[in-house]
Amino acid sequence: MKKKEEKKKEEKNVVMENLISLCKRRGFIFQGSEIYGGLAGTWDYGPLGTGLKDNIKNLWLKRFVIDRNDMFKVDATILMNQNVWKASGHVSGFTDPMADGSKFNTMFSTSIGAGKEAMTSYLRPETAQGMFVNFKNIIDSFHPTLPFGMAQIGKAFRNEISPRDFLFRTREFEQMEIEYFVDPRNEQKIIETFDALYSEQMRFLADLGLEKSRIHKIEVPADDRAHYSKRSVDTEFDFPFGQRELLGIAYRTDYDLKAHMDASGVDLSYFDEETKQRFVPHCIEPTFGVDRLVLAVLSQAYGEDSLGGEKRVYLKLSPSVAPVKIAVFPLQKNKEVLVSKAQEIYKMLRKQFEAVLYDDTGSIGKRYRRQDEIGTPYCVTIDFDTVEKDDSVTVRDRDTGEQERVVVKDLISYLENKLED
Ligand code: ATP
């Protein structure tokens, strides 16, 4: 029994090793400060990694900000007045237990300014506080009526005692967070809003192409919740190294606004014009880790199989997140007629789909393998029939390896349909 488990664990480690090596080989993600031997808990994104990450962030923005009329997007600073972190409870309580039983505060402290004037502060360990401290600014400049939300994407820093599992637990990472403010007088509405935001989180995971069977809903029991949270639901995902937290949602009541009101002395209440009542709104917080989403997407997509008798490594990325949507190849690079036609088609597709790549090096088979490895859903090849006979091209599907002839004038609509599926 034990041997079986060990074998399983080894297989999972191999998957992670292969994935990390593909990410480096193909320009997705590199070890941070690599030429100096690296820095534990830091990873740099290359061109394809940023492409993938940007697609994830843009899908989030579309679902949670652009397609709604109740969200205010902000971009607050990483450095904040240290009193923010005292009020939020991070200075006293943002700790991890050390092996010897003592507690270690995982905020990175830093010194702001020079000499005697220097002040201690911290690199933010979450983006949330940047929204609470701007709550009054949003009220004063936009006069929104409840419910409404604030949304932010940005870096967060935690001095994790043992960073591990590639992008899963790092010391510098990116979060996408929402503080959604609701009327505390209507409990039923709060329950409904919590459920609606949770459902949106699930729809967003579907936008990324994550499989339902790998996603698990965990109602966090009262004993495990932060003391201010009335309800928390964690969403866990089957990573190669096990089922772990991907994102979460918490009903934080009026804890944060009240804490900042008490500490700053500034009134952070809301005036309800209809009932002429003043109160402090309650808050529901959906929170997402961008890098964990990148890892979830990549680890689900990674696969090895054989196609046409040849072994291949591929990323089965959903077209919605794939950093390159289409690759265009001339069958040969030394035949002017092929190259000029391929360039023409490349430019046409690029205008329409943006993330289009042109490749003319090596055999067609090698070019297909390269695109499979970076998860490009479709490859378009221009051959002699294209220019001499039928003005049609070969479109090859990443997942099945099947090829279809498509007339150039129908190519855009054909690919549009395929990429939307
Ligand atoms: P964990 O229990 O795994 O440390 P957490 O409960 O402390 O996570 P939160 O404080 O709720 O996490 O942070 C919100 C989100 O930020 C998490 O769901 C996760 O996606 C992401 N996150 C937190 N810590 C890290 C980290 N060290 N590296 C990468 N992402 C992180």
Coordinates of C-alpha atoms and ligand atoms in Angstrom, one line a residue:
M1 CA 0.0 0.0 0.0
K2 CA 2.7 2.4 1.1
K3 CA 4.7 1.7 -2.1
K4 CA 1.7 2.5 -4.2
E5 CA 1.3 5.8 -2.5
E6 CA 4.9 6.7 -2.9
K7 CA 4.8 5.8 -6.6
K8 CA 1.8 8.1 -7.0
K9 CA 3.6 10.9 -5.3
E10 CA 6.6 10.4 -7.5
E11 CA 4.5 10.5 -10.7
K12 CA 3.0 13.8 -9.5
N13 CA 6.4 15.2 -8.9
V14 CA 7.4 14.2 -12.4
V15 CA 4.4 16.0 -13.8
M16 CA 5.4 19.2 -12.0
E17 CA 9.0 18.8 -13.1
N18 CA 8.0 18.3 -16.7
L19 CA 5.6 21.3 -16.5
I20 CA 8.2 23.6 -15.0
S21 CA 10.7 22.5 -17.6
L22 CA 8.2 23.2 -20.4
C23 CA 7.5 26.6 -19.0
K24 CA 11.2 27.5 -19.1
R25 CA 11.9 25.9 -22.5
R26 CA 9.1 27.6 -24.2
G27 CA 9.2 31.0 -22.5
F28 CA 6.3 30.9 -20.2
I29 CA 7.9 31.2 -16.7
F30 CA 11.5 31.4 -15.4
Q31 CA 13.0 31.1 -12.0
G32 CA 13.4 34.6 -10.5
S33 CA 17.0 36.0 -10.6
E34 CA 18.0 32.7 -12.3
I35 CA 21.6 33.7 -13.4
Y36 CA 22.4 34.4 -9.7
G37 CA 21.1 31.0 -8.6
G38 CA 17.6 32.2 -8.1
L39 CA 15.6 33.6 -5.2
A40 CA 13.3 31.2 -3.4
G41 CA 9.6 31.9 -3.9
T42 CA 10.0 34.2 -6.9
W43 CA 9.1 33.4 -10.6
D44 CA 9.4 35.6 -13.6
Y45 CA 6.9 35.5 -16.5
G46 CA 8.2 35.4 -20.0
P47 CA 6.3 36.5 -23.2
L48 CA 4.0 33.4 -23.3
G49 CA 3.4 33.4 -19.5
T50 CA 2.5 37.1 -19.5
G51 CA 0.2 36.4 -22.5
L52 CA -1.6 33.6 -20.6
K53 CA -1.7 35.7 -17.3
D54 CA -3.1 38.7 -19.1
N55 CA -5.8 36.6 -20.7
I56 CA -6.8 35.4 -17.3
K57 CA -6.9 38.9 -15.8
N58 CA -8.8 40.2 -18.8
L59 CA -11.5 37.5 -18.4
W60 CA -11.8 38.4 -14.8
L61 CA -12.1 42.1 -15.5
K62 CA -14.7 41.4 -18.2
R63 CA -16.8 39.2 -15.9
F64 CA -16.5 41.2 -12.6
V65 CA -16.1 44.8 -13.8
I66 CA -16.7 45.6 -17.5
D67 CA -19.9 43.5 -17.9
R68 CA -21.5 44.9 -14.6
N69 CA -22.6 48.4 -13.7
D70 CA -21.9 48.2 -9.9
M71 CA -18.1 47.8 -9.8
F72 CA -15.5 50.5 -9.2
K73 CA -12.0 49.5 -10.3
V74 CA -9.1 51.0 -8.4
D75 CA -5.3 50.7 -8.4
A76 CA -3.9 51.4 -4.9
T77 CA -0.3 51.5 -3.9
I78 CA 1.8 48.6 -2.6
L79 CA 3.3 50.9 0.1
M80 CA 0.7 52.2 2.6
N81 CA 0.8 54.0 5.9
Q82 CA 1.8 51.5 8.5
N83 CA -1.3 52.4 10.5
V84 CA -3.4 50.6 7.8
W85 CA -1.7 47.4 8.8
K86 CA -2.1 48.1 12.5
A87 CA -5.8 48.7 12.1
S88 CA -6.4 45.7 9.8
G89 CA -4.8 43.4 12.4
H90 CA -1.9 42.4 10.2
V91 CA 0.9 43.8 12.4
S92 CA -0.3 41.8 15.4
G93 CA -1.8 38.8 13.8
F94 CA -0.4 38.0 10.3
T95 CA 1.8 35.3 11.5
D96 CA 2.8 31.7 10.7
P97 CA 4.0 29.3 13.3
M98 CA 7.7 28.4 13.3
A99 CA 9.1 24.9 13.9
D100 CA 10.2 26.0 17.5
G101 CA 6.7 27.2 18.5
S102 CA 7.3 30.9 18.0
K103 CA 5.3 33.1 15.7
F104 CA 6.7 34.7 12.6
N105 CA 5.0 37.8 11.0
T106 CA 5.0 37.1 7.2
M107 CA 4.8 40.8 6.2
F108 CA 7.9 42.2 4.5
S109 CA 8.8 45.3 6.5
T110 CA 10.6 48.1 4.8
S111 CA 11.8 51.6 5.7
I112 CA 10.3 54.6 4.0
G113 CA 12.3 57.9 3.8
A114 CA 15.8 58.6 5.1
G115 CA 17.6 59.2 8.4
K116 CA 15.6 60.1 11.5
E117 CA 12.5 60.7 9.4
A118 CA 12.5 57.1 8.2
M119 CA 9.2 55.2 8.9
T120 CA 8.6 51.6 9.0
S121 CA 6.0 50.1 6.7
Y122 CA 5.3 46.9 4.9
L123 CA 4.8 45.6 1.4
R124 CA 1.1 44.9 1.3
P125 CA 0.3 41.2 2.0
E126 CA -3.1 41.6 0.3
T127 CA -4.7 44.1 -2.0
A128 CA -8.0 44.3 0.0
Q129 CA -6.9 47.1 2.4
G130 CA -6.2 49.4 -0.6
M131 CA -9.9 49.3 -1.3
F132 CA -11.1 49.8 2.3
V133 CA -9.0 52.9 2.7
N134 CA -10.5 54.3 -0.5
F135 CA -14.1 53.5 0.4
K136 CA -14.8 57.1 1.3
N137 CA -13.2 58.4 -1.9
I138 CA -15.5 56.3 -4.0
I139 CA -18.6 57.4 -1.9
D140 CA -17.6 61.1 -2.2
S141 CA -16.8 61.1 -5.9
F142 CA -19.4 58.6 -7.3
H143 CA -22.2 58.6 -4.8
P144 CA -23.1 55.0 -5.5
T145 CA -26.1 53.3 -3.9
L146 CA -25.7 50.0 -2.2
P147 CA -24.9 47.3 -3.2
F148 CA -21.7 48.1 -5.1
G149 CA -18.2 46.8 -5.2
M150 CA -14.6 47.8 -5.5
A151 CA -12.3 45.7 -7.6
Q152 CA -8.5 45.6 -7.8
I153 CA -5.7 43.6 -9.4
G154 CA -2.3 43.9 -8.0
K155 CA 0.8 42.5 -6.4
A156 CA 0.9 41.1 -2.9
F157 CA 3.9 40.0 -0.8
R158 CA 4.2 37.4 1.9
N159 CA 7.5 36.2 3.5
E160 CA 6.3 32.6 3.3
I161 CA 8.4 30.4 5.6
S162 CA 8.6 27.7 3.0
P163 CA 7.6 28.7 -0.6
R164 CA 6.9 25.6 -2.7
D165 CA 5.0 23.9 -5.5
F166 CA 6.1 26.3 -8.3
L167 CA 3.6 29.2 -8.5
F168 CA 1.4 27.8 -5.8
R169 CA 3.1 29.4 -2.7
T170 CA 5.4 32.2 -3.6
R171 CA 6.7 35.3 -1.8
E172 CA 5.5 37.8 -4.5
F173 CA 2.3 37.1 -6.2
E174 CA -0.7 38.8 -7.8
Q175 CA -4.3 38.9 -6.4
M176 CA -7.6 39.9 -7.9
E177 CA -9.9 41.0 -5.2
I178 CA -13.4 42.5 -4.8
E179 CA -14.9 44.2 -1.8
Y180 CA -18.6 44.1 -2.3
F181 CA -20.6 46.4 0.0
V182 CA -24.1 45.5 1.0
D183 CA -26.9 46.8 3.2
P184 CA -26.6 45.1 6.7
R185 CA -30.3 45.5 7.4
N186 CA -31.4 42.9 4.8
E187 CA -30.0 39.5 5.9
Q188 CA -31.8 37.5 3.2
K189 CA -30.3 39.8 0.5
I190 CA -26.8 39.3 1.9
I191 CA -27.2 35.5 1.7
E192 CA -28.4 35.8 -1.9
T193 CA -25.6 38.2 -2.8
F194 CA -23.0 35.8 -1.3
D195 CA -24.3 32.9 -3.3
A196 CA -24.5 35.0 -6.5
L197 CA -20.9 36.1 -6.2
Y198 CA -19.9 32.5 -5.5
S199 CA -21.7 31.4 -8.7
E200 CA -19.8 34.1 -10.6
Q201 CA -16.6 32.7 -9.3
M202 CA -17.6 29.3 -10.7
R203 CA -18.6 30.8 -14.1
F204 CA -15.2 32.6 -14.2
L205 CA -13.4 29.2 -13.7
A206 CA -15.5 27.8 -16.5
D207 CA -14.4 30.9 -18.7
L208 CA -10.8 29.7 -18.1
G209 CA -11.7 26.1 -19.2
L210 CA -11.1 24.6 -15.8
E211 CA -12.9 21.3 -15.4
K212 CA -15.8 21.1 -12.9
S213 CA -14.6 17.7 -11.7
R214 CA -11.3 19.2 -10.5
I215 CA -13.0 22.0 -8.5
H216 CA -14.2 21.5 -4.9
K217 CA -16.4 23.7 -2.7
I218 CA -15.3 23.8 0.9
E219 CA -17.7 25.5 3.4
V220 CA -15.1 26.6 6.0
P221 CA -16.4 25.5 9.5
A222 CA -16.7 28.3 12.1
D223 CA -13.6 27.1 14.0
D224 CA -11.4 27.5 11.0
R225 CA -12.7 30.9 9.9
A226 CA -11.2 34.3 10.7
H227 CA -13.0 35.6 13.7
Y228 CA -14.7 38.4 11.8
S229 CA -16.0 36.1 9.0
K230 CA -19.6 35.0 9.2
R231 CA -19.2 32.6 6.3
S232 CA -16.3 31.5 4.1
V233 CA -16.2 29.2 1.1
D234 CA -12.9 28.1 -0.2
T235 CA -12.6 26.8 -3.7
E236 CA -10.0 24.0 -3.9
F237 CA -8.5 22.6 -7.1
D238 CA -6.9 19.2 -7.9
F239 CA -3.3 20.3 -8.5
P240 CA -0.7 17.6 -9.4
F241 CA 0.5 17.7 -5.8
G242 CA -3.0 17.5 -4.3
Q243 CA -6.3 19.3 -3.6
R244 CA -5.4 22.8 -2.5
E245 CA -7.0 26.3 -2.1
L246 CA -7.4 28.2 -5.4
L247 CA -9.6 31.1 -4.3
G248 CA -12.1 32.0 -1.7
I249 CA -15.1 34.2 -0.7
A250 CA -15.8 35.5 2.8
Y251 CA -18.5 37.5 4.4
R252 CA -16.4 40.0 6.5
T253 CA -19.3 41.9 7.9
D254 CA -18.4 45.5 8.8
Y255 CA -15.1 44.5 10.5
D256 CA -12.7 46.2 8.1
L257 CA -14.6 49.5 7.7
K258 CA -15.2 49.8 11.4
A259 CA -11.5 49.0 12.2
H260 CA -10.4 51.8 9.9
M261 CA -13.0 54.1 11.3
D262 CA -11.8 53.5 14.8
A263 CA -8.1 53.8 13.9
S264 CA -8.3 56.8 11.6
G265 CA -11.1 58.7 13.2
V266 CA -12.6 59.2 9.8
D267 CA -16.3 58.5 9.3
L268 CA -16.7 55.5 6.8
S269 CA -20.4 55.2 7.1
Y270 CA -23.0 55.3 4.3
F271 CA -26.1 57.5 4.2
D272 CA -29.2 55.8 2.7
E273 CA -31.2 58.5 1.0
E274 CA -34.3 56.5 0.8
T275 CA -34.7 55.7 4.5
K276 CA -32.6 58.6 5.7
Q277 CA -30.5 56.2 7.8
R278 CA -26.8 56.2 8.3
F279 CA -24.9 52.9 8.8
V280 CA -21.6 51.1 8.1
P281 CA -22.1 48.7 5.1
H282 CA -21.2 45.0 5.4
C283 CA -18.7 43.5 3.0
I284 CA -18.5 40.3 1.0
E285 CA -15.0 39.6 -0.4
P286 CA -14.3 37.3 -3.3
T287 CA -10.6 36.8 -3.6
F288 CA -8.5 35.2 -6.4
G289 CA -4.8 34.4 -6.7
V290 CA -3.7 35.0 -10.3
D291 CA -0.6 32.8 -10.1
R292 CA -2.6 29.9 -8.7
L293 CA -5.0 30.3 -11.5
V294 CA -2.1 30.2 -14.0
L295 CA -0.9 27.0 -12.3
A296 CA -4.3 25.4 -12.3
V297 CA -4.8 26.2 -16.0
L298 CA -1.3 24.9 -17.0
S299 CA -1.4 21.8 -14.9
Q300 CA -4.7 20.8 -16.2
A301 CA -3.6 21.5 -19.8
Y302 CA -0.3 19.6 -19.6
G303 CA -0.3 16.2 -21.4
E304 CA 1.8 13.7 -23.3
D305 CA 0.5 11.4 -25.9
S306 CA 1.4 10.0 -29.3
L307 CA 0.1 11.4 -32.5
G308 CA 0.7 9.7 -35.8
G309 CA 3.1 7.3 -34.1
E310 CA 5.2 10.1 -32.6
K311 CA 5.4 11.1 -28.9
R312 CA 4.4 14.6 -28.2
V313 CA 4.0 17.0 -25.3
Y314 CA 1.1 19.4 -25.5
L315 CA -0.8 22.0 -23.5
K316 CA -4.6 21.6 -24.0
L317 CA -5.3 25.2 -23.2
S318 CA -8.8 26.7 -23.7
P319 CA -8.7 29.1 -26.6
S320 CA -9.9 31.8 -24.2
V321 CA -6.6 31.7 -22.3
A322 CA -4.1 30.4 -24.9
P323 CA -1.4 33.0 -25.4
V324 CA -1.2 32.2 -29.1
K325 CA -4.5 31.5 -30.8
I326 CA -3.3 30.7 -34.3
A327 CA 0.0 29.9 -36.0
V328 CA 0.6 30.5 -39.7
F329 CA 3.2 28.5 -41.7
P330 CA 4.4 28.6 -45.3
L331 CA 5.1 25.0 -46.3
Q332 CA 8.6 26.0 -47.3
K333 CA 10.4 29.2 -46.4
N334 CA 12.5 29.5 -49.6
K335 CA 9.6 29.7 -52.0
E336 CA 8.6 33.3 -52.6
V337 CA 5.1 32.5 -53.7
L338 CA 4.4 30.6 -50.5
V339 CA 6.0 33.2 -48.2
S340 CA 4.2 36.2 -49.7
K341 CA 0.8 34.4 -49.5
A342 CA 1.5 33.2 -46.0
Q343 CA 2.5 36.7 -44.9
E344 CA -0.7 38.1 -46.4
I345 CA -2.8 35.5 -44.5
Y346 CA -0.8 36.1 -41.3
K347 CA -1.4 39.9 -41.5
M348 CA -5.1 39.3 -42.2
L349 CA -5.5 36.9 -39.2
R350 CA -3.4 39.1 -36.9
K351 CA -5.7 42.0 -37.5
Q352 CA -8.7 39.9 -36.5
F353 CA -7.3 37.7 -33.7
E354 CA -4.2 39.6 -32.5
A355 CA -2.5 36.7 -30.9
V356 CA -1.2 35.1 -34.1
L357 CA 2.3 33.8 -34.7
Y358 CA 4.3 33.3 -37.9
D359 CA 6.7 30.4 -38.1
D360 CA 8.8 29.2 -41.0
T361 CA 11.7 27.3 -39.4
G362 CA 12.1 23.5 -39.5
S363 CA 9.8 20.9 -40.9
I364 CA 6.1 21.3 -40.7
G365 CA 6.0 18.4 -38.2
K366 CA 8.4 20.2 -35.9
R367 CA 6.4 23.4 -36.2
Y368 CA 3.2 21.5 -35.2
R369 CA 5.0 20.1 -32.2
R370 CA 6.2 23.5 -31.1
Q371 CA 2.7 24.9 -31.3
D372 CA 1.3 21.9 -29.4
E373 CA 3.8 22.6 -26.6
I374 CA 2.7 26.2 -26.2
G375 CA -1.0 25.3 -26.5
T376 CA -1.8 27.0 -29.8
P377 CA -5.3 25.7 -30.8
Y378 CA -5.0 26.0 -34.6
C379 CA -2.2 26.0 -37.2
V380 CA -2.8 27.3 -40.7
T381 CA -0.5 26.0 -43.5
I382 CA -0.1 27.6 -46.9
D383 CA 1.1 25.2 -49.6
F384 CA 1.4 25.0 -53.4
D385 CA -2.3 24.2 -53.8
T386 CA -3.2 27.4 -52.0
V387 CA -1.4 29.6 -54.6
E388 CA -1.7 27.4 -57.7
K389 CA -5.1 25.7 -57.4
D390 CA -7.8 26.4 -54.9
D391 CA -7.0 29.5 -52.7
S392 CA -7.5 27.3 -49.6
V393 CA -5.3 26.4 -46.7
T394 CA -4.9 23.5 -44.3
V395 CA -6.2 24.2 -40.7
R396 CA -4.9 21.7 -38.2
D397 CA -6.5 21.1 -34.8
R398 CA -4.2 20.8 -31.8
D399 CA -6.2 18.2 -29.9
T400 CA -7.1 15.8 -32.7
G401 CA -4.3 16.5 -35.1
E402 CA -7.0 16.5 -37.8
Q403 CA -6.6 18.7 -40.8
E404 CA -9.2 20.5 -42.9
R405 CA -9.0 22.5 -46.1
V406 CA -10.6 25.9 -45.7
V407 CA -11.1 28.5 -48.5
V408 CA -9.2 31.7 -47.6
K409 CA -12.3 33.9 -47.9
D410 CA -14.0 31.8 -45.2
L411 CA -11.0 31.4 -43.0
I412 CA -11.8 34.2 -40.5
S413 CA -15.4 33.1 -39.8
Y414 CA -14.2 29.4 -39.7
L415 CA -11.6 30.2 -37.0
E416 CA -13.9 32.5 -35.2
N417 CA -16.4 29.7 -34.8
K418 CA -13.7 27.2 -33.8
L419 CA -12.2 29.5 -31.2
E420 CA -15.5 30.2 -29.6
D421 CA -16.5 26.5 -29.1
Ligands
ATP1 P1 -3.1 29.7 2.1 O1 -3.9 29.2 3.2 O2 -2.9 28.8 0.9 O3 -1.8 30.3 2.6 P2 -4.6 32.1 2.4 O4 -5.9 31.5 2.9 O5 -3.6 32.7 3.3 O6 -3.9 31.0 1.5 P3 -5.7 34.4 1.4 O7 -5.1 35.3 2.4 O8 -7.2 34.1 1.5 O9 -4.9 33.1 1.3 O10 -5.3 35.0 0.0 C1 -6.2 35.0 -1.1 C2 -5.7 34.3 -2.3 O11 -4.3 34.7 -2.6 C3 -5.6 32.8 -2.1 O12 -6.8 32.1 -2.4 C4 -4.5 32.4 -3.1 O13 -5.1 32.2 -4.4 C5 -3.6 33.7 -3.1 N1 -2.4 33.4 -2.3 C6 -2.2 33.6 -1.0 N2 -1.0 33.3 -0.6 C7 -0.3 33.0 -1.7 C8 1.1 32.7 -2.0 N3 2.0 32.6 -1.0 N4 1.4 32.5 -3.3 C9 0.5 32.5 -4.3 N5 -0.7 32.8 -4.1 C10 -1.2 33.1 -2.8

